[in-house]
mmCIF file of N, CA and C in Angstrom:
data_model
loop_
_atom_site.group_PDB
_atom_site.id
_atom_site.type_symbol
_atom_site.label_atom_id
_atom_site.label_comp_id
_atom_site.label_asym_id
_atom_site.label_seq_id
_atom_site.Cartn_x
_atom_site.Cartn_y
_atom_site.Cartn_z
ATOM 1 N N UNK A 1 -11.760 256.539 179.402
ATOM 2 C CA UNK A 1 -12.050 257.262 178.376
ATOM 3 C C UNK A 1 -10.933 257.856 177.155
ATOM 4 N N UNK A 2 -11.026 256.999 176.231
ATOM 5 C CA UNK A 2 -10.474 257.427 174.722
ATOM 6 C C UNK A 2 -11.702 258.179 173.756
ATOM 7 N N UNK A 3 -11.052 259.524 173.440
ATOM 8 C CA UNK A 3 -12.206 259.901 172.464
ATOM 9 C C UNK A 3 -11.419 259.889 171.231
ATOM 10 N N UNK A 4 -12.945 259.805 170.627
ATOM 11 C CA UNK A 4 -12.044 259.689 168.724
ATOM 12 C C UNK A 4 -12.422 261.062 167.967
ATOM 13 N N UNK A 5 -11.425 261.118 166.951
ATOM 14 C CA UNK A 5 -10.989 262.577 166.583
ATOM 15 C C UNK A 5 -11.493 262.605 164.899
ATOM 16 N N UNK A 6 -12.473 263.381 164.762
ATOM 17 C CA UNK A 6 -12.760 263.671 163.002
ATOM 18 C C UNK A 6 -11.811 264.339 162.556
ATOM 19 N N UNK A 7 -11.082 263.012 161.688
ATOM 20 C CA UNK A 7 -9.734 263.142 160.833
ATOM 21 C C UNK A 7 -9.834 264.126 159.461
ATOM 22 N N UNK A 8 -10.570 264.869 159.321
ATOM 23 C CA UNK A 8 -10.986 265.675 158.603
ATOM 24 C C UNK A 8 -10.757 265.507 157.315
ATOM 25 N N UNK A 9 -10.880 266.398 156.502
ATOM 26 C CA UNK A 9 -11.540 265.694 154.943
ATOM 27 C C UNK A 9 -10.878 264.875 154.221
ATOM 28 N N UNK A 10 -11.076 263.972 153.290
ATOM 29 C CA UNK A 10 -10.563 262.777 152.680
ATOM 30 C C UNK A 10 -9.093 263.188 152.308
ATOM 31 N N UNK A 11 -8.763 264.608 151.878
ATOM 32 C CA UNK A 11 -7.592 265.224 151.519
ATOM 33 C C UNK A 11 -6.289 265.259 152.283
ATOM 34 N N UNK A 12 -6.370 265.036 153.643
ATOM 35 C CA UNK A 12 -5.159 265.106 155.073
ATOM 36 C C UNK A 12 -4.761 264.210 155.407
ATOM 37 N N UNK A 13 -4.575 263.023 155.025
ATOM 38 C CA UNK A 13 -4.418 262.017 155.301
ATOM 39 C C UNK A 13 -3.972 260.912 156.743
ATOM 40 N N UNK A 14 -4.664 261.771 157.708
ATOM 41 C CA UNK A 14 -4.455 261.341 159.113
ATOM 42 C C UNK A 14 -5.401 259.716 159.139
ATOM 43 N N UNK A 15 -4.941 259.247 159.570
ATOM 44 C CA UNK A 15 -6.017 257.780 160.471
ATOM 45 C C UNK A 15 -5.871 257.627 161.642
ATOM 46 N N UNK A 16 -6.659 256.819 162.115
ATOM 47 C CA UNK A 16 -6.702 256.384 164.005
ATOM 48 C C UNK A 16 -7.762 256.800 164.398
ATOM 49 N N UNK A 17 -8.115 256.613 165.563
ATOM 50 C CA UNK A 17 -8.888 257.235 166.574
ATOM 51 C C UNK A 17 -8.575 258.620 167.205
ATOM 52 N N UNK A 18 -7.349 258.751 167.402
ATOM 53 C CA UNK A 18 -7.353 260.019 167.395
ATOM 54 C C UNK A 18 -6.378 260.927 166.779
ATOM 55 N N UNK A 19 -6.391 260.435 165.163
ATOM 56 C CA UNK A 19 -5.867 261.044 164.080
ATOM 57 C C UNK A 19 -4.464 261.087 163.909
ATOM 58 N N UNK A 20 -3.575 260.331 164.532
ATOM 59 C CA UNK A 20 -2.504 260.190 165.182
ATOM 60 C C UNK A 20 -1.626 260.015 164.013
ATOM 61 N N UNK A 21 -2.145 258.862 163.335
ATOM 62 C CA UNK A 21 -1.490 257.788 162.569
ATOM 63 C C UNK A 21 -1.491 258.606 161.343
ATOM 64 N N UNK A 22 0.181 258.312 160.327
ATOM 65 C CA UNK A 22 0.345 259.492 158.992
ATOM 66 C C UNK A 22 0.005 257.952 158.113
ATOM 67 N N UNK A 23 -0.601 258.701 157.360
ATOM 68 C CA UNK A 23 -1.065 257.745 155.823
ATOM 69 C C UNK A 23 -0.991 258.714 154.732
ATOM 70 N N UNK A 24 -1.875 258.188 153.722
ATOM 71 C CA UNK A 24 -2.295 258.566 152.640
ATOM 72 C C UNK A 24 -4.084 259.453 152.867
ATOM 73 N N UNK A 25 -4.380 260.495 152.007
ATOM 74 C CA UNK A 25 -5.269 260.693 152.061
ATOM 75 C C UNK A 25 -6.544 259.482 151.286
ATOM 76 N N UNK A 26 -8.018 259.520 151.649
ATOM 77 C CA UNK A 26 -8.486 258.846 151.081
ATOM 78 C C UNK A 26 -9.963 258.660 151.677
ATOM 79 N N UNK A 27 -10.634 257.866 150.766
ATOM 80 C CA UNK A 27 -11.538 257.130 151.483
ATOM 81 C C UNK A 27 -11.772 256.222 152.268
ATOM 82 N N UNK A 28 -12.221 256.215 153.380
ATOM 83 C CA UNK A 28 -12.392 254.597 153.861
ATOM 84 C C UNK A 28 -10.998 254.033 153.743
ATOM 85 N N UNK A 29 -10.374 254.305 153.158
ATOM 86 C CA UNK A 29 -8.773 253.884 152.918
ATOM 87 C C UNK A 29 -7.374 254.841 151.996
ATOM 88 N N UNK A 30 -6.311 253.953 152.193
ATOM 89 C CA UNK A 30 -5.364 254.863 151.601
ATOM 90 C C UNK A 30 -5.546 255.318 150.061
ATOM 91 N N UNK A 31 -5.661 256.511 149.305
ATOM 92 C CA UNK A 31 -6.071 256.856 148.344
ATOM 93 C C UNK A 31 -7.494 255.823 147.903
ATOM 94 N N UNK A 32 -8.486 255.735 148.648
ATOM 95 C CA UNK A 32 -9.478 255.267 148.351
ATOM 96 C C UNK A 32 -9.710 253.899 147.639
ATOM 97 N N UNK A 33 -8.584 252.794 147.932
ATOM 98 C CA UNK A 33 -8.217 251.944 147.244
ATOM 99 C C UNK A 33 -8.238 252.109 145.311
ATOM 100 N N UNK A 34 -7.621 253.238 145.256
ATOM 101 C CA UNK A 34 -7.976 253.644 143.436
ATOM 102 C C UNK A 34 -6.447 254.301 143.034
ATOM 103 N N UNK A 35 -5.407 253.880 144.351
ATOM 104 C CA UNK A 35 -4.142 254.656 143.913
ATOM 105 C C UNK A 35 -3.059 253.861 144.567
ATOM 106 N N UNK A 36 -1.955 254.279 144.420
ATOM 107 C CA UNK A 36 -0.722 253.966 145.691
ATOM 108 C C UNK A 36 -0.165 255.224 146.255
ATOM 109 N N UNK A 37 -0.386 254.689 147.354
ATOM 110 C CA UNK A 37 0.162 255.347 148.760
ATOM 111 C C UNK A 37 1.632 255.783 148.487
ATOM 112 N N UNK A 38 2.434 256.797 149.089
ATOM 113 C CA UNK A 38 3.843 257.501 148.994
ATOM 114 C C UNK A 38 4.028 257.756 150.275
ATOM 115 N N UNK A 39 3.638 256.725 151.451
ATOM 116 C CA UNK A 39 3.759 257.007 152.593
ATOM 117 C C UNK A 39 5.070 258.566 153.315
ATOM 118 N N UNK A 40 6.020 258.614 152.602
ATOM 119 C CA UNK A 40 6.881 259.021 153.271
ATOM 120 C C UNK A 40 6.200 260.645 152.632
ATOM 121 N N UNK A 41 5.779 260.567 151.550
ATOM 122 C CA UNK A 41 5.221 262.096 151.016
ATOM 123 C C UNK A 41 3.532 262.860 152.069
ATOM 124 N N UNK A 42 2.883 261.200 152.168
ATOM 125 C CA UNK A 42 1.748 261.245 152.524
ATOM 126 C C UNK A 42 0.844 261.642 151.571
ATOM 127 N N UNK A 43 0.904 261.188 149.855
ATOM 128 C CA UNK A 43 0.592 261.352 148.410
ATOM 129 C C UNK A 43 -0.121 260.242 148.029
ATOM 130 N N UNK A 44 -0.899 260.251 146.921
ATOM 131 C CA UNK A 44 -1.871 258.929 146.219
ATOM 132 C C UNK A 44 -0.836 259.521 144.888
ATOM 133 N N UNK A 45 -0.498 258.609 144.013
ATOM 134 C CA UNK A 45 -0.591 258.615 142.612
ATOM 135 C C UNK A 45 -1.885 257.410 141.953
ATOM 136 N N UNK A 46 -2.545 258.112 141.693
ATOM 137 C CA UNK A 46 -4.172 257.444 141.467
ATOM 138 C C UNK A 46 -4.178 256.543 140.657
ATOM 139 N N UNK A 47 -4.730 255.813 140.111
ATOM 140 C CA UNK A 47 -5.083 254.755 139.043
ATOM 141 C C UNK A 47 -5.033 255.378 137.580
ATOM 142 N N UNK A 48 -5.191 255.172 136.737
ATOM 143 C CA UNK A 48 -6.420 255.328 135.948
ATOM 144 C C UNK A 48 -7.536 255.484 135.820
ATOM 145 N N UNK A 49 -8.285 257.072 135.393
ATOM 146 C CA UNK A 49 -9.908 257.005 135.848
ATOM 147 C C UNK A 49 -10.222 257.628 136.988
ATOM 148 N N UNK A 50 -9.144 257.956 137.778
ATOM 149 C CA UNK A 50 -9.504 258.574 139.231
ATOM 150 C C UNK A 50 -8.960 259.959 139.569
ATOM 151 N N UNK A 51 -8.633 261.156 140.310
ATOM 152 C CA UNK A 51 -8.169 262.195 140.634
ATOM 153 C C UNK A 51 -8.532 262.226 142.259
ATOM 154 N N UNK A 52 -8.038 263.590 142.575
ATOM 155 C CA UNK A 52 -8.876 264.066 143.832
ATOM 156 C C UNK A 52 -7.306 263.500 144.869
ATOM 157 N N UNK A 53 -7.191 264.394 145.585
ATOM 158 C CA UNK A 53 -5.720 264.106 146.688
ATOM 159 C C UNK A 53 -5.968 262.633 146.689
ATOM 160 N N UNK A 54 -7.130 262.274 147.354
ATOM 161 C CA UNK A 54 -7.129 260.276 148.181
ATOM 162 C C UNK A 54 -7.839 259.203 147.101
ATOM 163 N N UNK A 55 -7.692 260.398 145.417
ATOM 164 C CA UNK A 55 -8.068 259.793 144.306
ATOM 165 C C UNK A 55 -9.999 258.692 144.849
ATOM 166 N N UNK A 56 -10.331 259.918 145.304
ATOM 167 C CA UNK A 56 -11.526 260.015 144.992
ATOM 168 C C UNK A 56 -12.613 260.644 144.385
ATOM 169 N N UNK A 57 -11.937 261.167 142.965
ATOM 170 C CA UNK A 57 -13.006 261.808 142.335
ATOM 171 C C UNK A 57 -12.922 260.528 141.134
ATOM 172 N N UNK A 58 -14.175 260.268 140.326
ATOM 173 C CA UNK A 58 -14.371 259.839 138.899
ATOM 174 C C UNK A 58 -13.776 260.362 137.718
ATOM 175 N N UNK A 59 -12.718 259.977 136.835
ATOM 176 C CA UNK A 59 -12.419 261.227 135.770
ATOM 177 C C UNK A 59 -12.598 260.367 134.620
ATOM 178 N N UNK A 60 -13.947 260.820 134.069
ATOM 179 C CA UNK A 60 -14.361 259.974 132.356
ATOM 180 C C UNK A 60 -12.976 260.277 131.400
ATOM 181 N N UNK A 61 -13.033 259.716 130.367
ATOM 182 C CA UNK A 61 -12.843 260.045 128.788
ATOM 183 C C UNK A 61 -13.541 260.930 128.412
ATOM 184 N N UNK A 62 -12.802 261.448 127.371
ATOM 185 C CA UNK A 62 -13.781 262.276 126.672
ATOM 186 C C UNK A 62 -13.438 264.435 127.045
ATOM 187 N N UNK A 63 -13.346 265.171 126.515
ATOM 188 C CA UNK A 63 -12.720 266.248 126.897
ATOM 189 C C UNK A 63 -14.185 267.680 126.511
ATOM 190 N N UNK A 64 -14.688 268.181 127.555
ATOM 191 C CA UNK A 64 -14.726 267.596 129.161
ATOM 192 C C UNK A 64 -15.152 266.475 129.427
ATOM 193 N N UNK A 65 -15.118 265.854 130.364
ATOM 194 C CA UNK A 65 -15.608 264.070 130.691
ATOM 195 C C UNK A 65 -16.859 264.013 129.680
ATOM 196 N N UNK A 66 -16.826 262.527 128.985
ATOM 197 C CA UNK A 66 -17.872 262.152 128.583
ATOM 198 C C UNK A 66 -18.324 263.224 127.179
ATOM 199 N N UNK A 67 -17.338 264.487 127.361
ATOM 200 C CA UNK A 67 -18.129 264.991 125.759
ATOM 201 C C UNK A 67 -19.248 266.171 126.350
ATOM 202 N N UNK A 68 -19.489 265.729 127.731
ATOM 203 C CA UNK A 68 -20.371 267.034 128.404
ATOM 204 C C UNK A 68 -21.611 265.674 127.739
ATOM 205 N N UNK A 69 -22.127 264.825 127.166
ATOM 206 C CA UNK A 69 -23.305 264.314 126.226
ATOM 207 C C UNK A 69 -23.537 262.876 127.384
ATOM 208 N N UNK A 70 -23.174 262.859 128.526
ATOM 209 C CA UNK A 70 -23.324 261.353 129.813
ATOM 210 C C UNK A 70 -22.877 262.067 130.834
ATOM 211 N N UNK A 71 -22.826 260.700 131.952
ATOM 212 C CA UNK A 71 -22.555 260.968 133.091
ATOM 213 C C UNK A 71 -21.005 259.926 133.417
ATOM 214 N N UNK A 72 -20.088 260.409 134.652
ATOM 215 C CA UNK A 72 -19.041 259.432 134.259
ATOM 216 C C UNK A 72 -19.494 258.711 135.727
ATOM 217 N N UNK A 73 -19.609 257.930 135.425
ATOM 218 C CA UNK A 73 -20.309 256.693 136.866
ATOM 219 C C UNK A 73 -19.026 256.095 137.812
ATOM 220 N N UNK A 74 -18.341 256.448 138.551
ATOM 221 C CA UNK A 74 -17.500 255.918 139.258
ATOM 222 C C UNK A 74 -17.885 254.155 140.237
ATOM 223 N N UNK A 75 -19.034 254.224 139.858
ATOM 224 C CA UNK A 75 -19.637 252.881 140.395
ATOM 225 C C UNK A 75 -18.374 251.740 139.416
ATOM 226 N N UNK A 76 -17.983 251.999 138.829
ATOM 227 C CA UNK A 76 -17.293 251.388 137.481
ATOM 228 C C UNK A 76 -15.499 251.400 137.988
ATOM 229 N N UNK A 77 -14.730 250.865 138.233
ATOM 230 C CA UNK A 77 -13.106 250.509 138.077
ATOM 231 C C UNK A 77 -12.635 250.139 136.650
ATOM 232 N N UNK A 78 -12.224 250.841 136.222
ATOM 233 C CA UNK A 78 -12.025 252.509 135.557
ATOM 234 C C UNK A 78 -13.304 253.159 135.630
ATOM 235 N N UNK A 79 -13.519 254.155 136.123
ATOM 236 C CA UNK A 79 -15.042 254.835 135.799
ATOM 237 C C UNK A 79 -15.068 254.941 134.253
ATOM 238 N N UNK A 80 -16.871 255.238 133.798
ATOM 239 C CA UNK A 80 -17.424 254.933 132.545
ATOM 240 C C UNK A 80 -18.534 256.256 132.612
ATOM 241 N N UNK A 81 -18.148 256.236 130.898
ATOM 242 C CA UNK A 81 -19.099 257.326 130.665
ATOM 243 C C UNK A 81 -20.976 256.382 130.429
ATOM 244 N N UNK A 82 -22.026 257.081 131.223
ATOM 245 C CA UNK A 82 -23.180 255.929 131.248
ATOM 246 C C UNK A 82 -24.176 257.234 130.186
ATOM 247 N N UNK A 83 -25.330 256.479 130.503
ATOM 248 C CA UNK A 83 -26.199 257.388 130.292
ATOM 249 C C UNK A 83 -25.863 258.520 129.054
ATOM 250 N N UNK A 84 -25.618 257.969 127.718
ATOM 251 C CA UNK A 84 -24.895 259.348 126.439
ATOM 252 C C UNK A 84 -26.185 260.082 126.317
ATOM 253 N N UNK A 85 -26.672 260.941 126.380
ATOM 254 C CA UNK A 85 -27.442 261.966 125.523
ATOM 255 C C UNK A 85 -28.133 261.177 124.229
ATOM 256 N N UNK A 86 -29.825 261.837 123.856
ATOM 257 C CA UNK A 86 -29.835 260.840 122.789
ATOM 258 C C UNK A 86 -29.092 261.548 121.513
ATOM 259 N N UNK A 87 -29.019 260.161 120.368
ATOM 260 C CA UNK A 87 -28.506 260.469 119.449
ATOM 261 C C UNK A 87 -27.074 260.277 119.590
ATOM 262 N N UNK A 88 -26.511 259.808 120.882
ATOM 263 C CA UNK A 88 -24.990 259.938 121.089
ATOM 264 C C UNK A 88 -24.412 258.177 121.747
ATOM 265 N N UNK A 89 -23.791 257.742 121.623
ATOM 266 C CA UNK A 89 -23.243 256.445 122.053
ATOM 267 C C UNK A 89 -21.687 256.239 122.649
ATOM 268 N N UNK A 90 -21.055 255.748 122.878
ATOM 269 C CA UNK A 90 -19.966 255.248 122.843
ATOM 270 C C UNK A 90 -18.986 255.469 124.087
ATOM 271 N N UNK A 91 -17.952 254.741 124.609
ATOM 272 C CA UNK A 91 -17.137 255.314 125.823
ATOM 273 C C UNK A 91 -16.994 256.319 126.437
ATOM 274 N N UNK A 92 -16.914 257.916 125.033
ATOM 275 C CA UNK A 92 -17.158 258.928 125.532
ATOM 276 C C UNK A 92 -18.077 259.569 125.531
ATOM 277 N N UNK A 93 -19.166 259.009 124.604
ATOM 278 C CA UNK A 93 -19.934 259.862 124.467
ATOM 279 C C UNK A 93 -20.340 260.539 123.381
ATOM 280 N N UNK A 94 -18.908 260.878 122.075
ATOM 281 C CA UNK A 94 -18.935 261.130 121.234
ATOM 282 C C UNK A 94 -19.238 260.299 120.095
ATOM 283 N N UNK A 95 -19.558 259.335 119.488
ATOM 284 C CA UNK A 95 -20.566 258.481 118.733
ATOM 285 C C UNK A 95 -21.620 259.508 118.502
ATOM 286 N N UNK A 96 -21.943 259.226 117.401
ATOM 287 C CA UNK A 96 -23.002 259.825 116.888
ATOM 288 C C UNK A 96 -23.967 258.428 116.165
ATOM 289 N N UNK A 97 -25.601 258.688 116.550
ATOM 290 C CA UNK A 97 -26.694 257.489 116.353
ATOM 291 C C UNK A 97 -27.234 258.372 115.811
ATOM 292 N N UNK A 98 -27.057 259.060 114.636
ATOM 293 C CA UNK A 98 -28.003 259.927 113.803
ATOM 294 C C UNK A 98 -29.363 259.538 113.768
ATOM 295 N N UNK A 99 -29.812 258.492 113.151
ATOM 296 C CA UNK A 99 -31.388 258.517 112.588
ATOM 297 C C UNK A 99 -31.506 257.160 113.274
ATOM 298 N N UNK A 100 -31.209 257.376 114.793
ATOM 299 C CA UNK A 100 -31.937 255.559 115.626
ATOM 300 C C UNK A 100 -31.801 256.029 117.219
ATOM 301 N N UNK A 101 -31.811 255.223 118.011
ATOM 302 C CA UNK A 101 -31.466 255.700 119.368
ATOM 303 C C UNK A 101 -30.224 254.309 119.683
ATOM 304 N N UNK A 102 -29.452 254.630 121.290
ATOM 305 C CA UNK A 102 -28.544 253.803 121.460
ATOM 306 C C UNK A 102 -30.187 252.524 122.246
ATOM 307 N N UNK A 103 -29.556 251.147 121.692
ATOM 308 C CA UNK A 103 -30.741 250.195 122.799
ATOM 309 C C UNK A 103 -30.346 249.085 122.508
ATOM 310 N N UNK A 104 -30.226 248.264 123.953
ATOM 311 C CA UNK A 104 -30.327 249.516 124.965
ATOM 312 C C UNK A 104 -28.873 250.040 125.456
ATOM 313 N N UNK A 105 -29.559 250.939 126.404
ATOM 314 C CA UNK A 105 -28.537 251.623 127.024
ATOM 315 C C UNK A 105 -27.266 251.666 127.249
ATOM 316 N N UNK A 106 -26.719 252.580 126.868
ATOM 317 C CA UNK A 106 -24.666 251.652 127.231
ATOM 318 C C UNK A 106 -24.262 250.568 126.438
ATOM 319 N N UNK A 107 -25.113 250.339 125.174
ATOM 320 C CA UNK A 107 -24.708 249.199 125.116
ATOM 321 C C UNK A 107 -23.907 249.385 123.779
ATOM 322 N N UNK A 108 -23.748 250.675 122.600
ATOM 323 C CA UNK A 108 -22.945 250.946 122.221
ATOM 324 C C UNK A 108 -23.478 250.205 120.966
ATOM 325 N N UNK A 109 -24.704 250.091 121.170
ATOM 326 C CA UNK A 109 -25.654 249.556 119.182
ATOM 327 C C UNK A 109 -26.819 250.607 119.328
ATOM 328 N N UNK A 110 -26.443 251.056 117.767
ATOM 329 C CA UNK A 110 -27.642 252.337 117.501
ATOM 330 C C UNK A 110 -28.721 251.336 116.651
ATOM 331 N N UNK A 111 -29.684 251.467 117.283
ATOM 332 C CA UNK A 111 -30.957 250.876 116.463
ATOM 333 C C UNK A 111 -31.619 251.496 115.666
ATOM 334 N N UNK A 112 -31.574 251.825 114.669
ATOM 335 C CA UNK A 112 -31.789 252.454 113.371
ATOM 336 C C UNK A 112 -33.327 252.524 113.610
ATOM 337 N N UNK A 113 -33.869 253.504 112.909
ATOM 338 C CA UNK A 113 -35.613 254.034 113.195
ATOM 339 C C UNK A 113 -36.115 254.086 112.483
ATOM 340 N N UNK A 114 -36.998 252.705 112.033
ATOM 341 C CA UNK A 114 -37.384 251.576 110.857
ATOM 342 C C UNK A 114 -38.589 252.626 110.611
ATOM 343 N N UNK A 115 -38.749 254.124 110.456
ATOM 344 C CA UNK A 115 -39.958 255.168 109.625
ATOM 345 C C UNK A 115 -38.928 255.192 109.076
ATOM 346 N N UNK A 116 -37.128 255.851 109.051
ATOM 347 C CA UNK A 116 -36.573 256.432 108.080
ATOM 348 C C UNK A 116 -35.472 255.622 107.744
ATOM 349 N N UNK A 117 -35.117 255.270 106.073
ATOM 350 C CA UNK A 117 -34.614 254.628 105.662
ATOM 351 C C UNK A 117 -33.226 254.200 105.798
ATOM 352 N N UNK A 118 -32.218 254.289 106.866
ATOM 353 C CA UNK A 118 -31.010 254.473 106.885
ATOM 354 C C UNK A 118 -30.623 253.014 107.771
ATOM 355 N N UNK A 119 -29.182 252.977 107.973
ATOM 356 C CA UNK A 119 -28.594 251.772 108.223
ATOM 357 C C UNK A 119 -27.112 251.896 108.354
ATOM 358 N N UNK A 120 -26.355 251.337 109.215
ATOM 359 C CA UNK A 120 -25.059 251.289 109.281
ATOM 360 C C UNK A 120 -24.529 251.705 111.087
ATOM 361 N N UNK A 121 -23.568 251.048 110.956
ATOM 362 C CA UNK A 121 -23.644 251.128 112.397
ATOM 363 C C UNK A 121 -23.847 252.980 113.624
ATOM 364 N N UNK A 122 -23.629 253.568 112.959
ATOM 365 C CA UNK A 122 -24.189 254.891 113.305
ATOM 366 C C UNK A 122 -25.723 255.648 112.486
ATOM 367 N N UNK A 123 -26.340 254.685 112.160
ATOM 368 C CA UNK A 123 -27.754 254.861 111.365
ATOM 369 C C UNK A 123 -27.658 256.194 110.590
ATOM 370 N N UNK A 124 -26.430 256.062 110.333
ATOM 371 C CA UNK A 124 -26.475 257.787 109.042
ATOM 372 C C UNK A 124 -25.880 257.190 107.596
ATOM 373 N N UNK A 125 -25.893 255.863 107.364
ATOM 374 C CA UNK A 125 -26.164 255.769 105.445
ATOM 375 C C UNK A 125 -27.427 255.676 105.034
ATOM 376 N N UNK A 126 -27.535 256.483 103.931
ATOM 377 C CA UNK A 126 -29.154 256.087 103.730
ATOM 378 C C UNK A 126 -29.012 254.599 102.489
ATOM 379 N N UNK A 127 -30.421 254.158 102.962
ATOM 380 C CA UNK A 127 -30.612 252.676 102.065
ATOM 381 C C UNK A 127 -30.845 253.303 100.361
ATOM 382 N N UNK A 128 -30.213 252.074 99.978
ATOM 383 C CA UNK A 128 -30.708 252.620 98.292
ATOM 384 C C UNK A 128 -31.849 251.413 98.137
#
């Protein structure tokens, strides 16, 4: 009877039923399919938007990520900021939407509040 091994965390880089196959770290595949594997060093060179030993952690633009006003969504490749906080929009949630709200969500379109008299891409220009 062959037994199987738990090959450890995604950062360890051993594969196969007995964890005796040298490879690169990753979740489900070398470098989680988000980078290039260097078998000689058992290390990954992660693609843009990914980090971690096995390129398993999404990393979005903005400092800090998504300017702390959104969610770094790793279901996109590369990851994207989504669900920006009220009155913010854009790829890093750093574009103001002053007198309105982004609609539809994640569209980058600031829909101005009809009760206030403002226009412009960020609803920040007073109507004349």
